[in-house]
């Protein structure tokens, strides 16, 4: 996917605590970067303006993937690119790319599927229309199956 396909990114600097013995970002940190990205993406979409933390629809991660392309090094600034690619009945799929800040140099790609639930231990539930409408407006296209 072209970097230009992502309407959103957030920039982050790599800290010492995030690298491994080879002085590159440790593999598990990529999922943390995706979490930073999705949190800021939801903020830009307007989720946090519409619902308080205790009233927001509840989502659980059902699937997460990372494909590593090139190393990310200590003190580098990276752009965490995020987009919602589709909405199913109860799930939302998000795509991620990590690049050097301001550059089109792909370092990693990722995918996350989040499932809407009625409560923390509840069964899946349909993604609320009002919630989906925010993401469709932000992305400028239909996301529902």
CSV table of C-alpha atoms in Angstrom, one decimal:
chain,number,residue,atom,x,y,z
A,1,UNK,CA,0.0,0.0,0.0
A,2,UNK,CA,1.3,3.5,-0.8
A,3,UNK,CA,2.0,5.7,2.2
A,4,UNK,CA,-0.3,8.3,0.6
A,5,UNK,CA,-3.2,5.8,1.2
A,6,UNK,CA,-3.0,6.7,4.9
A,7,UNK,CA,-4.7,10.0,5.9
A,8,UNK,CA,-3.3,9.8,9.4
A,9,UNK,CA,0.1,9.4,11.1
A,10,UNK,CA,1.6,10.2,14.4
A,11,UNK,CA,5.4,10.7,14.9
A,12,UNK,CA,7.3,9.0,17.7
A,13,UNK,CA,11.0,9.0,18.8
A,14,UNK,CA,12.5,5.6,19.7
A,15,UNK,CA,13.8,5.5,23.3
A,16,UNK,CA,16.6,3.4,24.7
A,17,UNK,CA,14.2,1.1,26.6
A,18,UNK,CA,12.6,0.1,23.3
A,19,UNK,CA,15.8,-1.4,21.7
A,20,UNK,CA,17.3,-4.9,22.1
A,21,UNK,CA,20.9,-6.1,22.4
A,22,UNK,CA,21.4,-5.5,18.6
A,23,UNK,CA,20.5,-1.8,19.2
A,24,UNK,CA,17.4,-2.1,17.0
A,25,UNK,CA,13.7,-1.8,18.2
A,26,UNK,CA,12.7,-5.1,19.9
A,27,UNK,CA,10.1,-7.0,18.0
A,28,UNK,CA,7.3,-6.8,20.6
A,29,UNK,CA,7.5,-2.9,20.6
A,30,UNK,CA,6.0,-2.8,17.2
A,31,UNK,CA,2.6,-3.8,18.6
A,32,UNK,CA,3.1,-1.0,21.2
A,33,UNK,CA,3.7,1.4,18.4
A,34,UNK,CA,0.5,0.2,16.7
A,35,UNK,CA,-1.3,0.8,20.0
A,36,UNK,CA,0.0,4.4,20.1
A,37,UNK,CA,-1.0,4.9,16.5
A,38,UNK,CA,-4.5,3.6,17.0
A,39,UNK,CA,-5.1,5.6,20.1
A,40,UNK,CA,-4.1,8.8,18.3
A,41,UNK,CA,-6.0,7.8,15.2
A,42,UNK,CA,-9.2,7.4,17.3
A,43,UNK,CA,-8.6,10.8,18.8
A,44,UNK,CA,-8.3,12.4,15.3
A,45,UNK,CA,-11.4,10.6,14.1
A,46,UNK,CA,-13.3,12.1,17.1
A,47,UNK,CA,-14.1,9.1,19.2
A,48,UNK,CA,-12.8,10.7,22.4
A,49,UNK,CA,-14.7,13.9,21.7
A,50,UNK,CA,-18.0,11.9,21.3
A,51,UNK,CA,-17.7,9.4,24.2
A,52,UNK,CA,-16.0,9.5,27.5
A,53,UNK,CA,-13.6,6.7,28.3
A,54,UNK,CA,-16.2,4.9,30.4
A,55,UNK,CA,-19.0,5.3,27.8
A,56,UNK,CA,-17.1,4.5,24.6
A,57,UNK,CA,-17.9,1.3,22.7
A,58,UNK,CA,-15.7,-1.6,24.0
A,59,UNK,CA,-13.3,-3.3,21.6
A,60,UNK,CA,-11.0,-6.3,22.1
A,61,UNK,CA,-8.1,-7.1,19.9
A,62,UNK,CA,-8.8,-10.5,18.2
A,63,UNK,CA,-5.9,-10.6,15.8
A,64,UNK,CA,-2.6,-8.7,15.4
A,65,UNK,CA,0.1,-9.2,12.8
A,66,UNK,CA,3.4,-7.6,12.1
A,67,UNK,CA,5.6,-7.9,9.0
A,68,UNK,CA,9.1,-6.6,9.6
A,69,UNK,CA,10.7,-4.9,6.6
A,70,UNK,CA,13.8,-2.9,7.8
A,71,UNK,CA,15.2,-2.1,11.2
A,72,UNK,CA,14.3,0.9,13.3
A,73,UNK,CA,17.1,2.3,15.4
A,74,UNK,CA,17.6,4.1,18.7
A,75,UNK,CA,16.7,7.8,18.6
A,76,UNK,CA,15.1,7.6,15.2
A,77,UNK,CA,11.8,9.4,14.7
A,78,UNK,CA,9.2,7.2,13.0
A,79,UNK,CA,5.8,7.9,11.6
A,80,UNK,CA,3.1,5.5,12.7
A,81,UNK,CA,0.5,5.4,9.9
A,82,UNK,CA,-2.9,4.1,10.6
A,83,UNK,CA,-6.2,3.6,8.7
A,84,UNK,CA,-9.4,1.7,9.1
A,85,UNK,CA,-9.7,-0.6,6.1
A,86,UNK,CA,-13.1,-2.3,6.8
A,87,UNK,CA,-15.9,-2.7,9.2
A,88,UNK,CA,-17.8,-6.0,9.5
A,89,UNK,CA,-20.8,-6.7,11.7
A,90,UNK,CA,-18.9,-6.8,14.9
A,91,UNK,CA,-15.3,-6.1,13.9
A,92,UNK,CA,-13.1,-3.4,12.6
A,93,UNK,CA,-9.8,-4.0,10.7
A,94,UNK,CA,-7.0,-1.5,10.9
A,95,UNK,CA,-3.9,-1.3,8.8
A,96,UNK,CA,-0.5,0.1,10.0
A,97,UNK,CA,2.7,1.1,8.4
A,98,UNK,CA,5.9,2.4,10.1
A,99,UNK,CA,8.2,4.7,8.2
A,100,UNK,CA,11.1,7.0,9.0
A,101,UNK,CA,9.6,10.4,10.0
A,102,UNK,CA,8.6,12.3,6.9
A,103,UNK,CA,9.9,9.6,4.5
A,104,UNK,CA,8.5,6.9,2.4
A,105,UNK,CA,10.8,4.1,3.6
A,106,UNK,CA,8.7,1.3,4.8
A,107,UNK,CA,10.0,-0.4,8.0
A,108,UNK,CA,7.0,-2.5,9.0
A,109,UNK,CA,3.4,-3.2,8.2
A,110,UNK,CA,0.7,-4.5,10.4
A,111,UNK,CA,-2.9,-5.5,10.7
A,112,UNK,CA,-5.2,-5.5,13.7
A,113,UNK,CA,-8.8,-6.8,14.0
A,114,UNK,CA,-10.8,-5.4,16.9
A,115,UNK,CA,-14.1,-6.9,17.9
A,116,UNK,CA,-16.9,-4.9,19.5
A,117,UNK,CA,-18.3,-6.4,22.7
A,118,UNK,CA,-21.2,-5.4,24.9
A,119,UNK,CA,-19.1,-5.6,28.1
A,120,UNK,CA,-15.6,-6.7,29.1
A,121,UNK,CA,-16.4,-10.4,29.2
A,122,UNK,CA,-19.4,-10.3,26.9
A,123,UNK,CA,-20.3,-11.7,23.5
A,124,UNK,CA,-19.6,-9.8,20.3
A,125,UNK,CA,-22.0,-7.1,19.3
A,126,UNK,CA,-22.6,-5.1,16.2
A,127,UNK,CA,-20.4,-2.0,15.8
A,128,UNK,CA,-22.6,1.0,16.5
A,129,UNK,CA,-23.6,2.9,13.3
A,130,UNK,CA,-22.6,6.2,15.0
A,131,UNK,CA,-19.2,4.9,15.6
A,132,UNK,CA,-18.7,3.6,12.1
A,133,UNK,CA,-20.0,6.9,10.7
A,134,UNK,CA,-17.1,8.8,12.4
A,135,UNK,CA,-14.5,6.5,10.7
A,136,UNK,CA,-16.2,6.6,7.3
A,137,UNK,CA,-16.3,10.4,7.4
A,138,UNK,CA,-12.6,10.6,8.4
A,139,UNK,CA,-11.5,8.1,5.7
A,140,UNK,CA,-13.8,9.7,3.1
A,141,UNK,CA,-15.2,6.3,2.0
A,142,UNK,CA,-17.5,3.5,2.9
A,143,UNK,CA,-15.9,0.9,5.2
A,144,UNK,CA,-18.8,-1.5,5.8
A,145,UNK,CA,-19.1,-4.9,4.2
